[in-house]
JSON list of C-alpha atoms in Angstrom, two decimals:
[
{"chain": "A", "resi": 29, "resn": "MET", "atom": "CA", "xyz": [21.99, 25.77, -4.80]},
{"chain": "A", "resi": 30, "resn": "GLY", "atom": "CA", "xyz": [22.54, 22.05, -3.62]},
{"chain": "A", "resi": 31, "resn": "LYS", "atom": "CA", "xyz": [21.24, 19.01, -5.60]},
{"chain": "A", "resi": 32, "resn": "VAL", "atom": "CA", "xyz": [18.06, 17.81, -6.49]},
{"chain": "A", "resi": 33, "resn": "TYR", "atom": "CA", "xyz": [16.26, 15.11, -5.59]},
{"chain": "A", "resi": 34, "resn": "GLY", "atom": "CA", "xyz": [12.95, 13.73, -6.85]},
{"chain": "A", "resi": 35, "resn": "TYR", "atom": "CA", "xyz": [10.55, 11.19, -5.54]},
{"chain": "A", "resi": 36, "resn": "ALA", "atom": "CA", "xyz": [7.65, 10.20, -6.56]},
{"chain": "A", "resi": 37, "resn": "ARG", "atom": "CA", "xyz": [4.98, 7.52, -5.63]},
{"chain": "A", "resi": 38, "resn": "VAL", "atom": "CA", "xyz": [2.17, 5.88, -6.45]},
{"chain": "A", "resi": 39, "resn": "SER", "atom": "CA", "xyz": [0.03, 3.89, -4.09]},
{"chain": "A", "resi": 40, "resn": "ALA", "atom": "CA", "xyz": [-0.40, 0.41, -6.12]},
{"chain": "A", "resi": 41, "resn": "ALA", "atom": "CA", "xyz": [1.27, -2.21, -7.59]},
{"chain": "A", "resi": 42, "resn": "TYR", "atom": "CA", "xyz": [-0.74, -1.54, -10.39]},
{"chain": "A", "resi": 43, "resn": "GLN", "atom": "CA", "xyz": [-0.89, 2.20, -11.17]},
{"chain": "A", "resi": 44, "resn": "ASP", "atom": "CA", "xyz": [1.73, 4.26, -13.03]},
{"chain": "A", "resi": 45, "resn": "LEU", "atom": "CA", "xyz": [4.51, 6.96, -12.35]},
{"chain": "A", "resi": 46, "resn": "GLU", "atom": "CA", "xyz": [5.39, 7.91, -15.68]},
{"chain": "A", "resi": 47, "resn": "ILE", "atom": "CA", "xyz": [3.13, 11.24, -15.44]},
{"chain": "A", "resi": 48, "resn": "GLN", "atom": "CA", "xyz": [4.94, 11.84, -12.25]},
{"chain": "A", "resi": 49, "resn": "ILE", "atom": "CA", "xyz": [8.54, 11.26, -13.22]},
{"chain": "A", "resi": 50, "resn": "ASP", "atom": "CA", "xyz": [7.55, 12.92, -16.50]},
{"chain": "A", "resi": 51, "resn": "GLU", "atom": "CA", "xyz": [7.38, 16.39, -14.65]},
{"chain": "A", "resi": 52, "resn": "LEU", "atom": "CA", "xyz": [10.06, 15.95, -11.85]},
{"chain": "A", "resi": 53, "resn": "GLN", "atom": "CA", "xyz": [12.76, 14.79, -15.16]},
{"chain": "A", "resi": 54, "resn": "ARG", "atom": "CA", "xyz": [11.25, 18.20, -16.72]},
{"chain": "A", "resi": 55, "resn": "TYR", "atom": "CA", "xyz": [12.25, 20.12, -13.74]},
{"chain": "A", "resi": 56, "resn": "GLY", "atom": "CA", "xyz": [14.99, 18.59, -13.42]},
{"chain": "A", "resi": 57, "resn": "VAL", "atom": "CA", "xyz": [15.96, 16.44, -10.81]},
{"chain": "A", "resi": 58, "resn": "ASP", "atom": "CA", "xyz": [20.10, 15.45, -10.62]},
{"chain": "A", "resi": 59, "resn": "GLU", "atom": "CA", "xyz": [18.80, 11.86, -8.35]},
{"chain": "A", "resi": 60, "resn": "LEU", "atom": "CA", "xyz": [15.25, 10.28, -8.47]},
{"chain": "A", "resi": 61, "resn": "PHE", "atom": "CA", "xyz": [13.61, 8.08, -6.15]},
{"chain": "A", "resi": 62, "resn": "CYS", "atom": "CA", "xyz": [10.28, 6.26, -6.94]},
{"chain": "A", "resi": 63, "resn": "GLU", "atom": "CA", "xyz": [8.54, 3.29, -5.32]},
{"chain": "A", "resi": 64, "resn": "LYS", "atom": "CA", "xyz": [5.00, 1.80, -6.00]},
{"chain": "A", "resi": 65, "resn": "MET", "atom": "CA", "xyz": [3.46, 1.60, -1.92]},
{"chain": "A", "resi": 66, "resn": "SER", "atom": "CA", "xyz": [0.42, 3.12, -0.08]},
{"chain": "A", "resi": 67, "resn": "GLY", "atom": "CA", "xyz": [1.34, 6.51, 1.82]},
{"chain": "A", "resi": 68, "resn": "LYS", "atom": "CA", "xyz": [-0.15, 5.49, 5.26]},
{"chain": "A", "resi": 69, "resn": "ASN", "atom": "CA", "xyz": [2.90, 4.60, 6.89]},
{"chain": "A", "resi": 70, "resn": "VAL", "atom": "CA", "xyz": [5.99, 5.97, 6.08]},
{"chain": "A", "resi": 71, "resn": "SER", "atom": "CA", "xyz": [8.17, 2.94, 8.14]},
{"chain": "A", "resi": 72, "resn": "ASP", "atom": "CA", "xyz": [6.95, 0.89, 4.91]},
{"chain": "A", "resi": 73, "resn": "ARG", "atom": "CA", "xyz": [8.45, 3.47, 2.43]},
{"chain": "A", "resi": 74, "resn": "THR", "atom": "CA", "xyz": [11.60, 2.46, 1.68]},
{"chain": "A", "resi": 75, "resn": "GLU", "atom": "CA", "xyz": [13.03, 4.78, -1.20]},
{"chain": "A", "resi": 76, "resn": "PHE", "atom": "CA", "xyz": [10.77, 7.31, 0.77]},
{"chain": "A", "resi": 77, "resn": "LYS", "atom": "CA", "xyz": [13.51, 6.82, 4.27]},
{"chain": "A", "resi": 78, "resn": "ARG", "atom": "CA", "xyz": [16.49, 7.07, 1.32]},
{"chain": "A", "resi": 79, "resn": "LEU", "atom": "CA", "xyz": [15.81, 10.02, 0.25]},
{"chain": "A", "resi": 80, "resn": "LEU", "atom": "CA", "xyz": [15.67, 11.52, 3.29]},
{"chain": "A", "resi": 81, "resn": "ASP", "atom": "CA", "xyz": [19.31, 9.95, 4.62]},
{"chain": "A", "resi": 82, "resn": "VAL", "atom": "CA", "xyz": [20.86, 11.39, 1.61]},
{"chain": "A", "resi": 83, "resn": "VAL", "atom": "CA", "xyz": [19.27, 14.52, 1.76]},
{"chain": "A", "resi": 84, "resn": "GLN", "atom": "CA", "xyz": [21.72, 17.80, 2.51]},
{"chain": "A", "resi": 85, "resn": "PRO", "atom": "CA", "xyz": [21.27, 21.32, 3.81]},
{"chain": "A", "resi": 86, "resn": "GLY", "atom": "CA", "xyz": [20.81, 23.74, 0.71]},
{"chain": "A", "resi": 87, "resn": "ALA", "atom": "CA", "xyz": [19.22, 20.84, -1.41]},
{"chain": "A", "resi": 88, "resn": "THR", "atom": "CA", "xyz": [16.08, 20.11, -2.94]},
{"chain": "A", "resi": 89, "resn": "VAL", "atom": "CA", "xyz": [13.05, 18.17, -2.41]},
{"chain": "A", "resi": 90, "resn": "VAL", "atom": "CA", "xyz": [10.61, 17.95, -5.23]},
{"chain": "A", "resi": 91, "resn": "GLY", "atom": "CA", "xyz": [6.96, 15.75, -5.89]},
{"chain": "A", "resi": 92, "resn": "TYR", "atom": "CA", "xyz": [4.49, 16.47, -8.11]},
{"chain": "A", "resi": 93, "resn": "LYS", "atom": "CA", "xyz": [1.94, 16.80, -5.33]},
{"chain": "A", "resi": 94, "resn": "LEU", "atom": "CA", "xyz": [2.38, 17.20, -1.37]},
{"chain": "A", "resi": 95, "resn": "ASP", "atom": "CA", "xyz": [0.43, 14.13, -0.73]},
{"chain": "A", "resi": 96, "resn": "ARG", "atom": "CA", "xyz": [3.06, 12.35, -1.95]},
{"chain": "A", "resi": 97, "resn": "MET", "atom": "CA", "xyz": [5.15, 12.70, 0.93]},
{"chain": "A", "resi": 98, "resn": "GLY", "atom": "CA", "xyz": [2.74, 11.70, 3.13]},
{"chain": "A", "resi": 99, "resn": "ARG", "atom": "CA", "xyz": [-1.13, 10.08, 3.53]},
{"chain": "A", "resi": 100, "resn": "SER", "atom": "CA", "xyz": [-1.63, 12.21, 6.96]},
{"chain": "A", "resi": 101, "resn": "ILE", "atom": "CA", "xyz": [-1.41, 15.53, 8.33]},
{"chain": "A", "resi": 102, "resn": "SER", "atom": "CA", "xyz": [1.56, 14.76, 10.93]},
{"chain": "A", "resi": 103, "resn": "ASP", "atom": "CA", "xyz": [3.39, 12.95, 8.41]},
{"chain": "A", "resi": 104, "resn": "VAL", "atom": "CA", "xyz": [2.97, 16.12, 5.92]},
{"chain": "A", "resi": 105, "resn": "LEU", "atom": "CA", "xyz": [3.35, 18.28, 8.58]},
{"chain": "A", "resi": 106, "resn": "LYS", "atom": "CA", "xyz": [6.69, 16.04, 9.81]},
{"chain": "A", "resi": 107, "resn": "THR", "atom": "CA", "xyz": [8.43, 16.38, 6.30]},
{"chain": "A", "resi": 108, "resn": "TYR", "atom": "CA", "xyz": [7.84, 20.13, 5.99]},
{"chain": "A", "resi": 109, "resn": "GLU", "atom": "CA", "xyz": [8.65, 20.65, 9.21]},
{"chain": "A", "resi": 110, "resn": "SER", "atom": "CA", "xyz": [12.06, 18.00, 8.75]},
{"chain": "A", "resi": 111, "resn": "PHE", "atom": "CA", "xyz": [12.98, 20.18, 5.49]},
{"chain": "A", "resi": 112, "resn": "THR", "atom": "CA", "xyz": [12.51, 23.52, 7.00]},
{"chain": "A", "resi": 113, "resn": "GLU", "atom": "CA", "xyz": [14.51, 22.77, 10.18]},
{"chain": "A", "resi": 114, "resn": "ARG", "atom": "CA", "xyz": [18.07, 21.12, 7.92]},
{"chain": "A", "resi": 115, "resn": "SER", "atom": "CA", "xyz": [17.59, 23.86, 5.76]},
{"chain": "A", "resi": 116, "resn": "ILE", "atom": "CA", "xyz": [16.41, 21.71, 2.74]},
{"chain": "A", "resi": 117, "resn": "HIS", "atom": "CA", "xyz": [13.84, 22.60, -0.03]},
{"chain": "A", "resi": 118, "resn": "LEU", "atom": "CA", "xyz": [10.80, 21.68, -1.01]},
{"chain": "A", "resi": 119, "resn": "VAL", "atom": "CA", "xyz": [8.78, 21.86, -4.31]},
{"chain": "A", "resi": 120, "resn": "CYS", "atom": "CA", "xyz": [5.48, 20.69, -4.73]},
{"chain": "A", "resi": 121, "resn": "LEU", "atom": "CA", "xyz": [4.54, 20.74, -8.54]},
{"chain": "A", "resi": 122, "resn": "ALA", "atom": "CA", "xyz": [1.04, 20.26, -8.83]},
{"chain": "A", "resi": 123, "resn": "ASP", "atom": "CA", "xyz": [0.59, 22.11, -5.80]},
{"chain": "A", "resi": 124, "resn": "GLY", "atom": "CA", "xyz": [2.82, 25.22, -6.02]},
{"chain": "A", "resi": 125, "resn": "ILE", "atom": "CA", "xyz": [4.49, 24.98, -2.79]},
{"chain": "A", "resi": 126, "resn": "ASN", "atom": "CA", "xyz": [7.49, 26.14, -3.33]},
{"chain": "A", "resi": 127, "resn": "THR", "atom": "CA", "xyz": [9.63, 27.53, 0.57]},
{"chain": "A", "resi": 128, "resn": "HIS", "atom": "CA", "xyz": [12.67, 29.02, -2.52]},
{"chain": "A", "resi": 129, "resn": "ARG", "atom": "CA", "xyz": [9.69, 31.45, -2.89]},
{"chain": "A", "resi": 130, "resn": "SER", "atom": "CA", "xyz": [8.95, 32.33, 0.64]},
{"chain": "A", "resi": 131, "resn": "ASN", "atom": "CA", "xyz": [9.22, 30.01, 4.23]},
{"chain": "A", "resi": 132, "resn": "ASP", "atom": "CA", "xyz": [6.51, 32.16, 5.75]},
{"chain": "A", "resi": 133, "resn": "MET", "atom": "CA", "xyz": [3.19, 31.29, 7.80]},
{"chain": "A", "resi": 134, "resn": "MET", "atom": "CA", "xyz": [1.62, 31.11, 4.45]},
{"chain": "A", "resi": 135, "resn": "THR", "atom": "CA", "xyz": [3.42, 28.10, 3.51]},
{"chain": "A", "resi": 136, "resn": "LYS", "atom": "CA", "xyz": [3.02, 26.55, 6.40]},
{"chain": "A", "resi": 137, "resn": "ALA", "atom": "CA", "xyz": [-0.29, 26.94, 5.46]},
{"chain": "A", "resi": 138, "resn": "MET", "atom": "CA", "xyz": [-0.62, 25.74, 2.64]},
{"chain": "A", "resi": 139, "resn": "VAL", "atom": "CA", "xyz": [1.16, 22.37, 3.41]},
{"chain": "A", "resi": 140, "resn": "THR", "atom": "CA", "xyz": [-1.63, 22.12, 7.03]},
{"chain": "A", "resi": 141, "resn": "PHE", "atom": "CA", "xyz": [-4.35, 22.54, 4.40]},
{"chain": "A", "resi": 142, "resn": "LEU", "atom": "CA", "xyz": [-3.25, 20.44, 1.72]},
{"chain": "A", "resi": 143, "resn": "GLY", "atom": "CA", "xyz": [-1.52, 17.60, 4.53]},
{"chain": "A", "resi": 144, "resn": "LEU", "atom": "CA", "xyz": [-5.51, 18.04, 5.39]},
{"chain": "A", "resi": 145, "resn": "PHE", "atom": "CA", "xyz": [-6.90, 17.57, 2.68]},
{"chain": "A", "resi": 146, "resn": "ALA", "atom": "CA", "xyz": [-5.10, 14.23, 1.41]},
{"chain": "A", "resi": 147, "resn": "GLU", "atom": "CA", "xyz": [-5.99, 12.81, 5.48]},
{"chain": "A", "resi": 148, "resn": "MET", "atom": "CA", "xyz": [-9.45, 13.40, 4.17]},
{"chain": "A", "resi": 149, "resn": "GLU", "atom": "CA", "xyz": [-9.31, 11.64, 1.09]},
{"chain": "A", "resi": 150, "resn": "ARG", "atom": "CA", "xyz": [-7.62, 8.48, 2.17]},
{"chain": "A", "resi": 151, "resn": "ASN", "atom": "CA", "xyz": [-10.51, 7.77, 5.20]},
{"chain": "A", "resi": 152, "resn": "PHE", "atom": "CA", "xyz": [-12.98, 8.97, 1.83]},
{"chain": "A", "resi": 153, "resn": "ILE", "atom": "CA", "xyz": [-11.69, 6.03, -0.07]},
{"chain": "A", "resi": 154, "resn": "HIS", "atom": "CA", "xyz": [-11.44, 3.51, 2.88]},
{"chain": "A", "resi": 155, "resn": "GLU", "atom": "CA", "xyz": [-15.46, 4.58, 3.80]},
{"chain": "A", "resi": 156, "resn": "ARG", "atom": "CA", "xyz": [-16.02, 4.09, 0.64]},
{"chain": "A", "resi": 157, "resn": "THR", "atom": "CA", "xyz": [-14.32, 0.50, -0.17]},
{"chain": "A", "resi": 158, "resn": "MET", "atom": "CA", "xyz": [-15.53, -0.12, 3.61]},
{"chain": "A", "resi": 159, "resn": "ALA", "atom": "CA", "xyz": [-19.45, 0.95, 1.82]},
{"chain": "A", "resi": 160, "resn": "GLY", "atom": "CA", "xyz": [-18.80, -1.09, -0.95]},
{"chain": "A", "resi": 161, "resn": "LYS", "atom": "CA", "xyz": [-17.42, -4.58, 0.60]},
{"chain": "A", "resi": 162, "resn": "ILE", "atom": "CA", "xyz": [-20.75, -4.25, 2.81]},
{"chain": "A", "resi": 163, "resn": "LYS", "atom": "CA", "xyz": [-23.22, -4.55, 0.29]},
{"chain": "A", "resi": 164, "resn": "ALA", "atom": "CA", "xyz": [-21.49, -6.25, -2.29]},
{"chain": "A", "resi": 165, "resn": "ARG", "atom": "CA", "xyz": [-21.28, -8.73, 1.09]},
{"chain": "A", "resi": 166, "resn": "GLU", "atom": "CA", "xyz": [-25.53, -8.26, 1.35]},
{"chain": "A", "resi": 167, "resn": "ASN", "atom": "CA", "xyz": [-25.40, -8.82, -2.30]},
{"chain": "A", "resi": 168, "resn": "GLY", "atom": "CA", "xyz": [-23.76, -12.58, -2.46]},
{"chain": "A", "resi": 169, "resn": "VAL", "atom": "CA", "xyz": [-19.94, -11.29, -3.22]},
{"chain": "A", "resi": 170, "resn": "LYS", "atom": "CA", "xyz": [-17.98, -13.79, -0.99]},
{"chain": "A", "resi": 171, "resn": "PHE", "atom": "CA", "xyz": [-14.38, -12.26, -0.30]},
{"chain": "A", "resi": 172, "resn": "GLY", "atom": "CA", "xyz": [-10.87, -14.16, 0.01]},
{"chain": "A", "resi": 173, "resn": "ARG", "atom": "CA", "xyz": [-9.17, -17.04, -0.96]},
{"chain": "A", "resi": 174, "resn": "LYS", "atom": "CA", "xyz": [-11.90, -19.03, -3.15]},
{"chain": "A", "resi": 175, "resn": "GLY", "atom": "CA", "xyz": [-12.19, -22.99, -1.23]},
{"chain": "A", "resi": 176, "resn": "LYS", "atom": "CA", "xyz": [-11.48, -25.83, -2.80]},
{"chain": "A", "resi": 177, "resn": "SER", "atom": "CA", "xyz": [-14.19, -27.71, -5.35]},
{"chain": "A", "resi": 178, "resn": "LYS", "atom": "CA", "xyz": [-17.59, -29.79, -3.29]},
{"chain": "A", "resi": 179, "resn": "ASP", "atom": "CA", "xyz": [-16.26, -32.45, -5.75]},
{"chain": "A", "resi": 180, "resn": "LEU", "atom": "CA", "xyz": [-12.46, -32.74, -4.47]},
{"chain": "A", "resi": 181, "resn": "VAL", "atom": "CA", "xyz": [-13.21, -32.95, -0.95]},
{"chain": "A", "resi": 182, "resn": "ASP", "atom": "CA", "xyz": [-15.72, -35.88, -1.17]},
{"chain": "A", "resi": 183, "resn": "HIS", "atom": "CA", "xyz": [-12.64, -36.74, -3.19]},
{"chain": "A", "resi": 184, "resn": "ALA", "atom": "CA", "xyz": [-9.66, -36.49, -0.06]},
{"chain": "A", "resi": 185, "resn": "ILE", "atom": "CA", "xyz": [-12.56, -37.29, 1.95]},
{"chain": "A", "resi": 186, "resn": "GLU", "atom": "CA", "xyz": [-13.21, -40.40, 0.20]},
{"chain": "A", "resi": 187, "resn": "LEU", "atom": "CA", "xyz": [-8.99, -41.25, -0.07]},
{"chain": "A", "resi": 188, "resn": "TRP", "atom": "CA", "xyz": [-9.14, -40.63, 4.26]},
{"chain": "A", "resi": 189, "resn": "GLN", "atom": "CA", "xyz": [-11.73, -42.60, 4.56]},
{"chain": "A", "resi": 190, "resn": "THR", "atom": "CA", "xyz": [-10.62, -45.93, 3.19]},
{"chain": "A", "resi": 191, "resn": "GLY", "atom": "CA", "xyz": [-7.18, -45.45, 6.11]},
{"chain": "A", "resi": 192, "resn": "GLU", "atom": "CA", "xyz": [-4.79, -46.23, 2.72]},
{"chain": "A", "resi": 193, "resn": "ASN", "atom": "CA", "xyz": [-3.38, -42.90, 2.07]},
{"chain": "A", "resi": 194, "resn": "THR", "atom": "CA", "xyz": [-1.21, -40.29, 4.29]},
{"chain": "A", "resi": 195, "resn": "ILE", "atom": "CA", "xyz": [-2.57, -37.34, 4.56]},
{"chain": "A", "resi": 196, "resn": "LYS", "atom": "CA", "xyz": [0.97, -35.94, 2.28]},
{"chain": "A", "resi": 197, "resn": "GLN", "atom": "CA", "xyz": [-0.47, -38.22, -0.61]},
{"chain": "A", "resi": 198, "resn": "ILE", "atom": "CA", "xyz": [-3.78, -36.78, -0.08]},
{"chain": "A", "resi": 199, "resn": "GLU", "atom": "CA", "xyz": [-2.99, -33.46, -0.54]},
{"chain": "A", "resi": 200, "resn": "LYS", "atom": "CA", "xyz": [-0.63, -34.08, -3.47]},
{"chain": "A", "resi": 201, "resn": "LYS", "atom": "CA", "xyz": [-3.52, -36.54, -4.76]},
{"chain": "A", "resi": 202, "resn": "THR", "atom": "CA", "xyz": [-6.48, -33.84, -4.40]},
{"chain": "A", "resi": 203, "resn": "THR", "atom": "CA", "xyz": [-4.36, -30.25, -3.56]},
{"chain": "A", "resi": 204, "resn": "VAL", "atom": "CA", "xyz": [-6.92, -30.50, -0.83]},
{"chain": "A", "resi": 205, "resn": "THR", "atom": "CA", "xyz": [-4.98, -29.33, 2.24]},
{"chain": "A", "resi": 206, "resn": "LYS", "atom": "CA", "xyz": [-5.09, -30.75, 5.73]},
{"chain": "A", "resi": 207, "resn": "SER", "atom": "CA", "xyz": [-6.46, -26.91, 7.22]},
{"chain": "A", "resi": 208, "resn": "THR", "atom": "CA", "xyz": [-9.23, -27.47, 4.35]},
{"chain": "A", "resi": 209, "resn": "LEU", "atom": "CA", "xyz": [-9.19, -31.82, 5.14]},
{"chain": "A", "resi": 210, "resn": "TYR", "atom": "CA", "xyz": [-9.80, -31.49, 8.52]},
{"chain": "A", "resi": 211, "resn": "PRO", "atom": "CA", "xyz": [-12.33, -29.31, 9.43]},
{"chain": "A", "resi": 212, "resn": "GLU", "atom": "CA", "xyz": [-14.57, -31.01, 6.86]},
{"chain": "A", "resi": 213, "resn": "ILE", "atom": "CA", "xyz": [-14.01, -34.53, 7.93]},
{"chain": "A", "resi": 214, "resn": "GLU", "atom": "CA", "xyz": [-15.19, -32.83, 12.23]},
{"chain": "A", "resi": 215, "resn": "LYS", "atom": "CA", "xyz": [-18.22, -30.99, 10.02]},
{"chain": "A", "resi": 216, "resn": "ARG", "atom": "CA", "xyz": [-19.94, -34.90, 8.48]},
{"chain": "A", "resi": 217, "resn": "GLY", "atom": "CA", "xyz": [-17.95, -36.05, 11.82]},
{"chain": "A", "resi": 218, "resn": "LEU", "atom": "CA", "xyz": [-16.88, -39.14, 9.21]},
{"chain": "A", "resi": 219, "resn": "ILE", "atom": "CA", "xyz": [-14.81, -42.12, 10.84]},
{"chain": "A", "resi": 220, "resn": "ARG", "atom": "CA", "xyz": [-11.82, -44.07, 8.79]},
{"chain": "A", "resi": 221, "resn": "GLU", "atom": "CA", "xyz": [-12.82, -47.71, 7.92]},
{"chain": "A", "resi": 222, "resn": "ALA", "atom": "CA", "xyz": [-11.50, -49.57, 9.44]}
]
């Protein structure tokens, strides 16, 4: 039996890898690859790419769940088929996938269904997030960076109108940037004092 590689992934920096790592270590992996990165784009997942570069025929790749390998059915199937072609075994602990036991159409069907469910879940999460944002906007919640207070902007404009300060000096004194200041000056139709 070849080397056993573990792969653990969570989608966001605030999420914890501990449960996955514990399960992979309990399985007995020789080398562990971990990352906190969305599964949406495989090209962004540097640890997964490193794993794919080092894994050799006869080795086993172990993940906690199949959806950790990718969030779209095409990514999951590509990974599964690539492993099969390269004689690399795949084990997904929580999903009961183990290509050591069988590498037949039933396993491929299971991988396909689980990959489809992972993609559907990602789409549902996206839809719920968008619906939540729309509802929040309707209730007056503003997204994006918080603007400077009106008092700070007013003070920056006063400094600008006197003509005694450069934009850099105004930015330093008020923390109001020129990208905030100039549009506000234009909006108010102001001119500098002579």
